[in-house]
Coordinates of C-alpha atoms and ligand atoms in Angstrom, one line a residue:
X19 CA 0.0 0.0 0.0
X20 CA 1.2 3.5 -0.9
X21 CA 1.0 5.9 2.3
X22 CA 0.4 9.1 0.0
X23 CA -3.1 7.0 -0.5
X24 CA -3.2 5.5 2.9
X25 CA -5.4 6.3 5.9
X26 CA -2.8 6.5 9.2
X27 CA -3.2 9.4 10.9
X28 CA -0.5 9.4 12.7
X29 CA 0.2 12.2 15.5
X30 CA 3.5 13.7 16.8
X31 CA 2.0 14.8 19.8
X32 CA 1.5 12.8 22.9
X33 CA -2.2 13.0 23.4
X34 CA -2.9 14.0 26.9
X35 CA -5.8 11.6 27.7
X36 CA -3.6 8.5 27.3
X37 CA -2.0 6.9 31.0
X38 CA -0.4 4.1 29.6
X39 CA 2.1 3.2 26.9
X40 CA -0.2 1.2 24.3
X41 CA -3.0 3.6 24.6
X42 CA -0.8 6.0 23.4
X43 CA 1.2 4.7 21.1
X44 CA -2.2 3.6 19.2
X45 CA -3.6 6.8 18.9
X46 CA 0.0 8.3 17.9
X47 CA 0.3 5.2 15.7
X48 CA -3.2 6.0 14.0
X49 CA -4.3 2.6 14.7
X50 CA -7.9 3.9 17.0
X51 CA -10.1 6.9 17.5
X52 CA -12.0 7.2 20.6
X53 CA -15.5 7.4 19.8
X54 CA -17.3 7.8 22.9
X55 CA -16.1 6.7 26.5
X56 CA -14.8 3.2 26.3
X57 CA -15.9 2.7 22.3
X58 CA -13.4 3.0 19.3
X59 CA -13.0 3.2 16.1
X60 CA -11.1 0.4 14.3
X61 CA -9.0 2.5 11.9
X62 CA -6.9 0.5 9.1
X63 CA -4.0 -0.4 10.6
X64 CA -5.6 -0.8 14.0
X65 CA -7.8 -3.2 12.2
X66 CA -5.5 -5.1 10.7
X67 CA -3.4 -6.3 13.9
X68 CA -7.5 -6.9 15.3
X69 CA -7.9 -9.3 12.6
X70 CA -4.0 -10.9 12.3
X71 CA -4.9 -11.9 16.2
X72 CA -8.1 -12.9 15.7
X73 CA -6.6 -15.7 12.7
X74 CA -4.6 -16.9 15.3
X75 CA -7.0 -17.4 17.8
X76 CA -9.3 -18.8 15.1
X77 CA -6.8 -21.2 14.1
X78 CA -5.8 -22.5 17.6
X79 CA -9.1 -22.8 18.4
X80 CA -10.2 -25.5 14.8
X81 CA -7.0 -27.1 16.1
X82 CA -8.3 -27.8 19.3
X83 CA -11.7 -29.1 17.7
X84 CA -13.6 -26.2 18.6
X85 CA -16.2 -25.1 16.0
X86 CA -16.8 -21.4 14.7
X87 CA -20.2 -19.6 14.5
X88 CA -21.5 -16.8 15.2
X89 CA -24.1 -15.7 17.2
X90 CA -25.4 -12.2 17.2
X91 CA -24.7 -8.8 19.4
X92 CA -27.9 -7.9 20.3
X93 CA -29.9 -10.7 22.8
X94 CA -33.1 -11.3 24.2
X95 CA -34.0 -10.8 28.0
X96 CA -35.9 -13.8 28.3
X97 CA -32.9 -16.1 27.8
X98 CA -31.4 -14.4 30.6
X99 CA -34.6 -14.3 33.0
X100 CA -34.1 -17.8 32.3
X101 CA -30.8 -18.6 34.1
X102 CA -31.3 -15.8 36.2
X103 CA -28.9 -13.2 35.0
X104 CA -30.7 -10.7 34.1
X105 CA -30.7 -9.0 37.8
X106 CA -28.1 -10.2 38.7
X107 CA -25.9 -8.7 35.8
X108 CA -26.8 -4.9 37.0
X109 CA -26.1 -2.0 35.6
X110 CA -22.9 -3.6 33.8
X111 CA -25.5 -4.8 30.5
X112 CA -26.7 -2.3 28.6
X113 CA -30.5 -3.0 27.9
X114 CA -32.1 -2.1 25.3
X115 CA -36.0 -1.7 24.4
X116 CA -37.4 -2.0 20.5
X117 CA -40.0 -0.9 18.9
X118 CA -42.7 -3.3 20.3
X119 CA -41.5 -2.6 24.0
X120 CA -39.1 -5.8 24.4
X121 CA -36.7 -6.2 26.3
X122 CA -33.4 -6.9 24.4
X123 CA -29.4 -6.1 25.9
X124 CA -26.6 -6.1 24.0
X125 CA -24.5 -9.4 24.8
X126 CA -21.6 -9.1 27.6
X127 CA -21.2 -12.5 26.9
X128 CA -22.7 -15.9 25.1
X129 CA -23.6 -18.5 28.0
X130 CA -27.4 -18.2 27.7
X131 CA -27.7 -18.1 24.1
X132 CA -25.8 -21.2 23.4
X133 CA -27.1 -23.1 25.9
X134 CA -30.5 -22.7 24.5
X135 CA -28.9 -22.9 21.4
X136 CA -27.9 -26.5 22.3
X137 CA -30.7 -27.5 24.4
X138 CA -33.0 -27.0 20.8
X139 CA -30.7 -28.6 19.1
X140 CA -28.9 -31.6 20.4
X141 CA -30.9 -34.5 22.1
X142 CA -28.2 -37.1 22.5
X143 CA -25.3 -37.7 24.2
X144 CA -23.6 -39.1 21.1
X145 CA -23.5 -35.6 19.8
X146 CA -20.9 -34.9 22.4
X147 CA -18.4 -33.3 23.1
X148 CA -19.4 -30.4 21.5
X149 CA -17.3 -27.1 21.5
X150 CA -18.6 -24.0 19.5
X151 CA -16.8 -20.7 19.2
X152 CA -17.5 -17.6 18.2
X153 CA -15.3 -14.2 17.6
X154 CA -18.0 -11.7 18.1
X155 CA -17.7 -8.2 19.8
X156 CA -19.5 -7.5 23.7
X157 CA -20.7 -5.0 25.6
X158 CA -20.3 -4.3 29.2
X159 CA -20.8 -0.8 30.8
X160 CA -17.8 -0.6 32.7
X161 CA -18.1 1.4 35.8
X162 CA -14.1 2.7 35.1
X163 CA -13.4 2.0 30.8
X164 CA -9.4 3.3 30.6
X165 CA -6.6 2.4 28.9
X166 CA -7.6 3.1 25.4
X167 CA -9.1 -0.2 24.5
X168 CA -7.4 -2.1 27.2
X169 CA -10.6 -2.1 29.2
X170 CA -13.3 -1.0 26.9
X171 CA -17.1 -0.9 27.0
X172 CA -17.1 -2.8 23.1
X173 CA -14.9 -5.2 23.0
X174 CA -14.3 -8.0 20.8
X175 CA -13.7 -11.7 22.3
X176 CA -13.3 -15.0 21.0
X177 CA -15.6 -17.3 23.6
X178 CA -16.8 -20.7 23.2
X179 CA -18.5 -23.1 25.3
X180 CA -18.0 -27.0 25.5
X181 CA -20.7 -29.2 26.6
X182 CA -19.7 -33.0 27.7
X183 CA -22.2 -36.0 29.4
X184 CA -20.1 -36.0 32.5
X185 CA -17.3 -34.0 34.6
X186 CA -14.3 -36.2 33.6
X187 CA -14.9 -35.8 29.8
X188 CA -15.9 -31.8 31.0
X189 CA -12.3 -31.9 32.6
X190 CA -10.8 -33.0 29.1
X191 CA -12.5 -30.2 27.5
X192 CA -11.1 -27.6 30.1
X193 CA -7.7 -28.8 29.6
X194 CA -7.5 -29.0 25.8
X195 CA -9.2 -25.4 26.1
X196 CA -6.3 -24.0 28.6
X197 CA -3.3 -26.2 26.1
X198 CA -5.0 -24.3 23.1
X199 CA -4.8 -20.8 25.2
X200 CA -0.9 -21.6 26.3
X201 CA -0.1 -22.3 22.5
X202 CA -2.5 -19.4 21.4
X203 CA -0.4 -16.6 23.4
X204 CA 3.0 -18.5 22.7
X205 CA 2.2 -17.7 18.8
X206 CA 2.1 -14.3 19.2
X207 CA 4.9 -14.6 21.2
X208 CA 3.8 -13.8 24.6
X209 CA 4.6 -14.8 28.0
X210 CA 1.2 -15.3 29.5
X211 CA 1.1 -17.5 33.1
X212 CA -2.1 -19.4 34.1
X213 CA -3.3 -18.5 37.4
X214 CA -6.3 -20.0 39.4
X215 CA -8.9 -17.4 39.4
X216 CA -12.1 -16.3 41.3
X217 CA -15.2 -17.4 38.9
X218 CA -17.1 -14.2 39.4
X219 CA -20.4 -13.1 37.3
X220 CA -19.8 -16.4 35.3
X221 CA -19.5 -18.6 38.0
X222 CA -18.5 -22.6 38.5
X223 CA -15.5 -23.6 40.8
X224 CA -12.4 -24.4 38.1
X225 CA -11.0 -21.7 36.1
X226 CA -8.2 -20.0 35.0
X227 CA -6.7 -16.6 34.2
X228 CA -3.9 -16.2 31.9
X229 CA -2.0 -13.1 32.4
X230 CA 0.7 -11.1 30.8
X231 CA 3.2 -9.8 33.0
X232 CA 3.2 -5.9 32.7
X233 CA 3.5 -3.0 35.2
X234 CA 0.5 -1.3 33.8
X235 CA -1.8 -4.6 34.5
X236 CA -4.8 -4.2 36.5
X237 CA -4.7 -7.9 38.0
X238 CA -2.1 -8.4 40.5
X239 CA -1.1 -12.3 40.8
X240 CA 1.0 -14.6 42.7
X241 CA 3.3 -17.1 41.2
X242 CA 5.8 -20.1 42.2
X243 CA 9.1 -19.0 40.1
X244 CA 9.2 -22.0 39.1
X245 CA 6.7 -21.7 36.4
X246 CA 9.1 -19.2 34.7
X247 CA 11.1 -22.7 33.5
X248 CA 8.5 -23.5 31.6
X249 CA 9.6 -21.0 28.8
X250 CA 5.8 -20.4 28.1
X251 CA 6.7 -18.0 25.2
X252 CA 8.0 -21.0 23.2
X253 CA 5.5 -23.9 23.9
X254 CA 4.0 -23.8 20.5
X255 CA 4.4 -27.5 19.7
X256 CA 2.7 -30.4 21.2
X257 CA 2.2 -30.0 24.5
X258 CA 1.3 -33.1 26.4
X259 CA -0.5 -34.4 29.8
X260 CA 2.5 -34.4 31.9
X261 CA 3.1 -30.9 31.0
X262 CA -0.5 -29.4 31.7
X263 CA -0.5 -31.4 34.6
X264 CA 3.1 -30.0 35.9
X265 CA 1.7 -26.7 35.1
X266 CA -1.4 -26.9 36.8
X267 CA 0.3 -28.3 40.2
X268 CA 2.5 -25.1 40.5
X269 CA 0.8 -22.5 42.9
X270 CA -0.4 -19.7 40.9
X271 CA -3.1 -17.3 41.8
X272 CA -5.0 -14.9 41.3
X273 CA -5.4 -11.6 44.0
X274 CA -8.6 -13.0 45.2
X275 CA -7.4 -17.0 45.3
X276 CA -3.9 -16.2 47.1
X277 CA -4.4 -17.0 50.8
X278 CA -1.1 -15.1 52.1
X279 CA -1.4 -17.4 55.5
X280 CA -1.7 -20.6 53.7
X281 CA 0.9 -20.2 51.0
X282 CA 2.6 -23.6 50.3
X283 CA 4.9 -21.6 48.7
X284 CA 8.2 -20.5 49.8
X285 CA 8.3 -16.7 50.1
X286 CA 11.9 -17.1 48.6
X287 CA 10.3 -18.9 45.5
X288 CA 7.1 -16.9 45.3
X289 CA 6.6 -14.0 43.1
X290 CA 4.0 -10.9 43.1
X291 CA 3.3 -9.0 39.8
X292 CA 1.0 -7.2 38.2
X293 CA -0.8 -8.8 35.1
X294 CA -3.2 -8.1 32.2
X295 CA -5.6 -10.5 31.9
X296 CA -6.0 -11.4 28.3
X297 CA -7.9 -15.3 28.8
X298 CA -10.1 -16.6 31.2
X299 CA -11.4 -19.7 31.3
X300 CA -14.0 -21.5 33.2
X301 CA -15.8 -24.8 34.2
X302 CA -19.0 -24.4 35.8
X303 CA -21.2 -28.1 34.9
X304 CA -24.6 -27.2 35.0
X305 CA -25.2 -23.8 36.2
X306 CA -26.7 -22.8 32.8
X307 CA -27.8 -26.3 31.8
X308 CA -29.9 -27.3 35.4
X309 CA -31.5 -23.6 34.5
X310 CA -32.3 -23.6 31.1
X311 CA -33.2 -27.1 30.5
X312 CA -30.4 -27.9 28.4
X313 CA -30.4 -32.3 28.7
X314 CA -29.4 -35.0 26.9
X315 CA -30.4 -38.7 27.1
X316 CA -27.2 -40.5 28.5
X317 CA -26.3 -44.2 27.3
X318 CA -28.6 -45.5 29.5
X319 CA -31.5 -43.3 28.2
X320 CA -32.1 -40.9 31.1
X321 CA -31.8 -37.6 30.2
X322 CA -29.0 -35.5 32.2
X323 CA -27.9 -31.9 32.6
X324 CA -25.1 -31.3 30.0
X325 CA -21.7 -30.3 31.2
X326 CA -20.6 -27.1 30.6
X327 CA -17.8 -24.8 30.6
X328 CA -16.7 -21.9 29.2
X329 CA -13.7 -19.9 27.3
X330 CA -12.7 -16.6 26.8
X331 CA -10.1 -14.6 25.1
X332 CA -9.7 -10.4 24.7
X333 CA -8.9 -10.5 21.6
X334 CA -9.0 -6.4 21.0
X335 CA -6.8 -6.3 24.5
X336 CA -4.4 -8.5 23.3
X337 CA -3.8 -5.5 21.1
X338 CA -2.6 -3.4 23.8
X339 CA -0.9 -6.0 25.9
X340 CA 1.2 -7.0 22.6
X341 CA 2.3 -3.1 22.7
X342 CA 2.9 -3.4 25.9
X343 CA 5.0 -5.9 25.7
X344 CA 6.6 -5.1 22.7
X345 CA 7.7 -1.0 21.9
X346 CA 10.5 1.2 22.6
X347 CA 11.2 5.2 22.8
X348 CA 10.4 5.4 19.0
X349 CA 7.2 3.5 19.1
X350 CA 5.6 -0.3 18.4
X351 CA 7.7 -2.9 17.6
X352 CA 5.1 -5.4 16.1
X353 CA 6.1 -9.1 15.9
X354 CA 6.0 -10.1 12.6
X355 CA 3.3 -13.0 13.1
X356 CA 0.3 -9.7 13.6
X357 CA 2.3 -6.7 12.2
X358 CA 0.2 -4.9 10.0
X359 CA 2.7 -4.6 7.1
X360 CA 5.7 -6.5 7.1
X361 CA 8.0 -4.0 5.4
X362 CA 8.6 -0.5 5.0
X363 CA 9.7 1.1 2.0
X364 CA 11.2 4.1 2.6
X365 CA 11.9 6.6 -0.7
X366 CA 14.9 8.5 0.7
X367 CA 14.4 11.2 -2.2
X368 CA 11.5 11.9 -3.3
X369 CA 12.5 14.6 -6.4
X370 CA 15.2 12.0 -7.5
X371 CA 14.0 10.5 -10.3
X372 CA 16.0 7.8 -9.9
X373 CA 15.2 6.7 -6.8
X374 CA 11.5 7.1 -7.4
X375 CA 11.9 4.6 -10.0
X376 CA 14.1 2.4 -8.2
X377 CA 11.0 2.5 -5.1
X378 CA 8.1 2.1 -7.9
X379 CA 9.9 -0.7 -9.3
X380 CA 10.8 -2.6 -5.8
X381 CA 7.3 -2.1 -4.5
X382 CA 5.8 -3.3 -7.6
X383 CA 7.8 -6.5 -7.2
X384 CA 7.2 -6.9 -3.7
X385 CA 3.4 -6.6 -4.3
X386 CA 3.4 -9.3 -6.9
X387 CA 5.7 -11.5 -4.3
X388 CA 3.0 -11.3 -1.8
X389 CA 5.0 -9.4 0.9
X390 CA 2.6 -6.9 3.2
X391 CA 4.9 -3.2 2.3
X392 CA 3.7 -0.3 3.2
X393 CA 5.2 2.2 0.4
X394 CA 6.2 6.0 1.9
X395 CA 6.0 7.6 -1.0
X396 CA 5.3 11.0 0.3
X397 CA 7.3 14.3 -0.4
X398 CA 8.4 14.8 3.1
X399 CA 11.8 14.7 5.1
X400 CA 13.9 11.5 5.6
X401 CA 14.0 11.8 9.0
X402 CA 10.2 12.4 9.2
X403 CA 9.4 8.9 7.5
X404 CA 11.9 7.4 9.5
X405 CA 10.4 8.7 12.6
X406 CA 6.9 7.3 11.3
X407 CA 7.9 3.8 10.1
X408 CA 9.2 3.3 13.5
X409 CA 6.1 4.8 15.6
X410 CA 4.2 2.7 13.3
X411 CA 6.0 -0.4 14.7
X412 CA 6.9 -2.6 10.7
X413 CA 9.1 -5.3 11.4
X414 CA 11.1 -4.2 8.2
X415 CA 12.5 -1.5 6.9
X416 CA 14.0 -0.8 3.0
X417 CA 15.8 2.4 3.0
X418 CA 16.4 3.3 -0.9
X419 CA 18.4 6.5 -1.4
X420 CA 20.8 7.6 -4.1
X421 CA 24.2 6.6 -2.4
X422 CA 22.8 3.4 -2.2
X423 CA 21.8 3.1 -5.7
X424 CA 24.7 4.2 -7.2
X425 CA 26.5 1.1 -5.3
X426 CA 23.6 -1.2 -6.4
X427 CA 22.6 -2.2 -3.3
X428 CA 19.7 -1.1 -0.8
X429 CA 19.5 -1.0 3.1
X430 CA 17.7 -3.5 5.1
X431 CA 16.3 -2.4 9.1
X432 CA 15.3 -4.4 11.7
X433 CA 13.1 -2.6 13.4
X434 CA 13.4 -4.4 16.7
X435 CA 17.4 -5.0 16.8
X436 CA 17.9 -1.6 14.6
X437 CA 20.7 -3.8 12.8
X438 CA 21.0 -2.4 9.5
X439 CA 22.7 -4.8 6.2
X440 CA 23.2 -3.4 2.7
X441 CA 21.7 -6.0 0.2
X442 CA 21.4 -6.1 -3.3
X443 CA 17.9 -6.0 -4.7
X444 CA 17.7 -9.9 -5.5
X445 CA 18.9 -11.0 -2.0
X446 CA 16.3 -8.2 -0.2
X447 CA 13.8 -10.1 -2.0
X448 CA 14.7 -13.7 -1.2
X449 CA 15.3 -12.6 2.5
X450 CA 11.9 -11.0 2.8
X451 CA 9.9 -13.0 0.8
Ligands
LIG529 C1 -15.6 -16.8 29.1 C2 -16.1 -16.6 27.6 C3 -16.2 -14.5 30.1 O1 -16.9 -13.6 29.7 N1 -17.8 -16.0 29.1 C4 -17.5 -16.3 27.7 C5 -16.6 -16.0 29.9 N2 -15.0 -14.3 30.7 S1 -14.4 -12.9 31.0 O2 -13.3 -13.1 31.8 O3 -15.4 -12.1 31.6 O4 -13.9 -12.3 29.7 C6 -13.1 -13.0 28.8 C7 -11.9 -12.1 28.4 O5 -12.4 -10.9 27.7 C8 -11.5 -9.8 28.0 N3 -12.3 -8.7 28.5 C9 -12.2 -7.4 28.1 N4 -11.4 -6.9 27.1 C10 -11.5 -5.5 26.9 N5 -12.3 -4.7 27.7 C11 -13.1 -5.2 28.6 N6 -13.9 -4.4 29.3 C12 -13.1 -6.6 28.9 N7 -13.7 -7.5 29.7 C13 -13.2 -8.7 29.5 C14 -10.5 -10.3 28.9 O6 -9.3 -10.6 28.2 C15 -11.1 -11.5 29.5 O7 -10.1 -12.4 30.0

């Protein structure tokens, strides 16, 4: 794509509303607009790490067995008078009435509408497991939205929901849900530790938090150290039983789950940080089921309250916690695997004919190769696209000025390690391609 014909507003500017790193860098970076408190606009390149991460998520998630569909934003009340919810939610949902006086809300989360989605729908228990997904933006009227999209009032999550005859095959599901959330954050290479957590509004008695160790987190966890020799950033193979269960055994908790008294932990070995919660995932058997009459008939024939348990990942605050993790003075520095272009070409001279060539033809070539570039061809100051193509956070930059050119070769930038390698146009090619 040609930036001259490009939407990225980018600003130089620090905009004053921002308190933490990625909500700044993403409105300098022209990747979101604030629309109204807590609710943003997507813009291009915003939108294009959103959906890189959502790929991910999507494909971790058919790996694992899980389904996709998608249900819709906008719910009915009944379904959540049903489980009893709808009180119980508070001012959190935003309700909504229509035009005949119903009472509709704009979904938080999934748990009622799949449940009756199953419970008209599958009869037997040779239908299970079952695991459905959906990526599907929320609602929730947070008391306190900040942090830029970090905690939002519309957010977009992947959730799903597994239903199983009975709690061992239930437990199954958990765990293949929490090895396809360790694999899921290793991809976009992320260090993000399990912790037991407090079930909250969606209640049961197992679940778990995976958090991203930051300093700007709003969860606050304790952890044995010993978890940090798991390498969790790298687990993106296989990971088998022994592992999960190794995992599983270390102490690791959530504020509200750490009993200070009671630690088994040494207070040598134990750790305090502060985290942002990007997955949460639950097991709560037949809350929703018992409530909403979701049965199947069993082997033997009687019917019995289906399993459940449910998933969920932030996908639009994995955005800010991959910033977060990953930027330095001059702005993002995306990982390749959700980067919204994987190259920058930058036309050194703009009123050199020869180098606009040299850029026109390179781009052209890159195109046709199938490499993401994002082209500055505007008449500006080196140093000002330089200072861009970093904020922007490419993984790649392609410097082409008329030095350069006049030794046939071109300049190569890693954007994270700010190594820089002449290469002739052939080898820049194989190398990036
Ligand atoms: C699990 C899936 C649930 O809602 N129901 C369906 C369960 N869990 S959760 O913990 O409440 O949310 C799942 C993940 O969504 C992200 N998240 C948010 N992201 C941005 N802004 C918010 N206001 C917000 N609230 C929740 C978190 O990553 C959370 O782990």
């Amino acid at each position: 794509m040609r930036l001259s014909k490009h939407f990225i507003p980018t600003m130089k500017e620090n905009p004053s509303e921002a308190q933490i790193v990625s909500h700044r860098l993403m409105l300098r970076a022209g990747m979101i607009r604030q629309s109204s408190a807590g609710i943003y606009i997507w813009l291009p390149t915003g939108l294009s790490v959103l959906n890189k991460i959502a790929d991910i998520v999507r494909e971790e998630q058919n790996r694992a067995g899980a389904i996709e569909l998608l249900m819709p934003t906008i719910q009915p009340a009944e379904l959540w008078q049903e489980s009893g919810r709808y009180d119980a939610y508070g001012k959190e949902m935003l309700r909504i009435t229509d035009r005949h006086e119903r009472n509709m809300l704009f979904g938080p989360t999934n748990e009622e509408m799949i449940t009756d989605l199953f419970k008209n729908n599958v009869k037997s228990y040779k239908d299970l497991p079952l695991n459905l997904y959906h990526i599907q933006w929320k609602f929730r009227d947070e008391v306190r939205p900040r942090f830029g999209i970090m905690r939002g009032r519309e957010f977009l999550m992947k959730d799903n929901y597994s239903f199983d005859l009975d709690f061992e095959a239930a437990k199954e599901s958990y765990n293949k849900m929490y090895v396809a959330y360790l694999r899921t954050f290793a991809r976009l290479g992320l260090v993000a530790i399990p912790v037991r957590a407090d079930a909250g509004a969606i209640g049961g008695d197992l679940s778990h938090e995976f958090q991203i160790l930051a300093e700007t987190g709003e969860s606050t966890l304790h952890y044995d150290k010993a978890i940090e020799d798991f390498d969790l950033s790298s687990l993106t193979g296989d990971i088998d039983d022994e592992t999960v269960a190794k995992l599983q055994g270390l102490y690791a908790m959530e504020e509200e789950k750490h009993d200070v008294d009671n630690c088994p932990v040494d207070a040598a070995d134990l750790k305090t940080a502060k985290g942002i919660e990007v997955g949460h995932i639950f097991y709560f058997g037949t809350k929703y089921s018992a409530s909403m009459g979701a049965r199947v008939a069993g082997p033997d024939g009687k019917e019995v309250d289906v399993e459940m348990g449910s998933y969920g990942i932030g996908v639009s605050r994995l955005v800010g916690a991959l910033i977060e993790a990953n930027h330095d003075d001059n702005g993002i520095v995306w990982p390749e695997s959700v980067a919204p272009y994987k190259v920058g070409l930058i036309n050194l001279r703009f009123k050199d004919e020869n180098c606009t060539n040299a850029c026109d033809t390179l781009y052209e070539k890159m195109e046709n190769a199938g490499i993401e570039v994002l082209y500055d061809d505007r008449d500006v100051g080196a140093g000002a696209k330089f200072a861009n193509m970093d904020l922007i956070g490419v993984p790649w930059q392609v410097v082409v000025g008329p030095k350069g050119l006049e030794k046939g070769v071109l300049e190569l930038k890693n954007r994270r390690t700010g190594e820089r390698v002449e290469l002739s146009e052939e080898e820049l090619l194989a190398k990036l391609g």
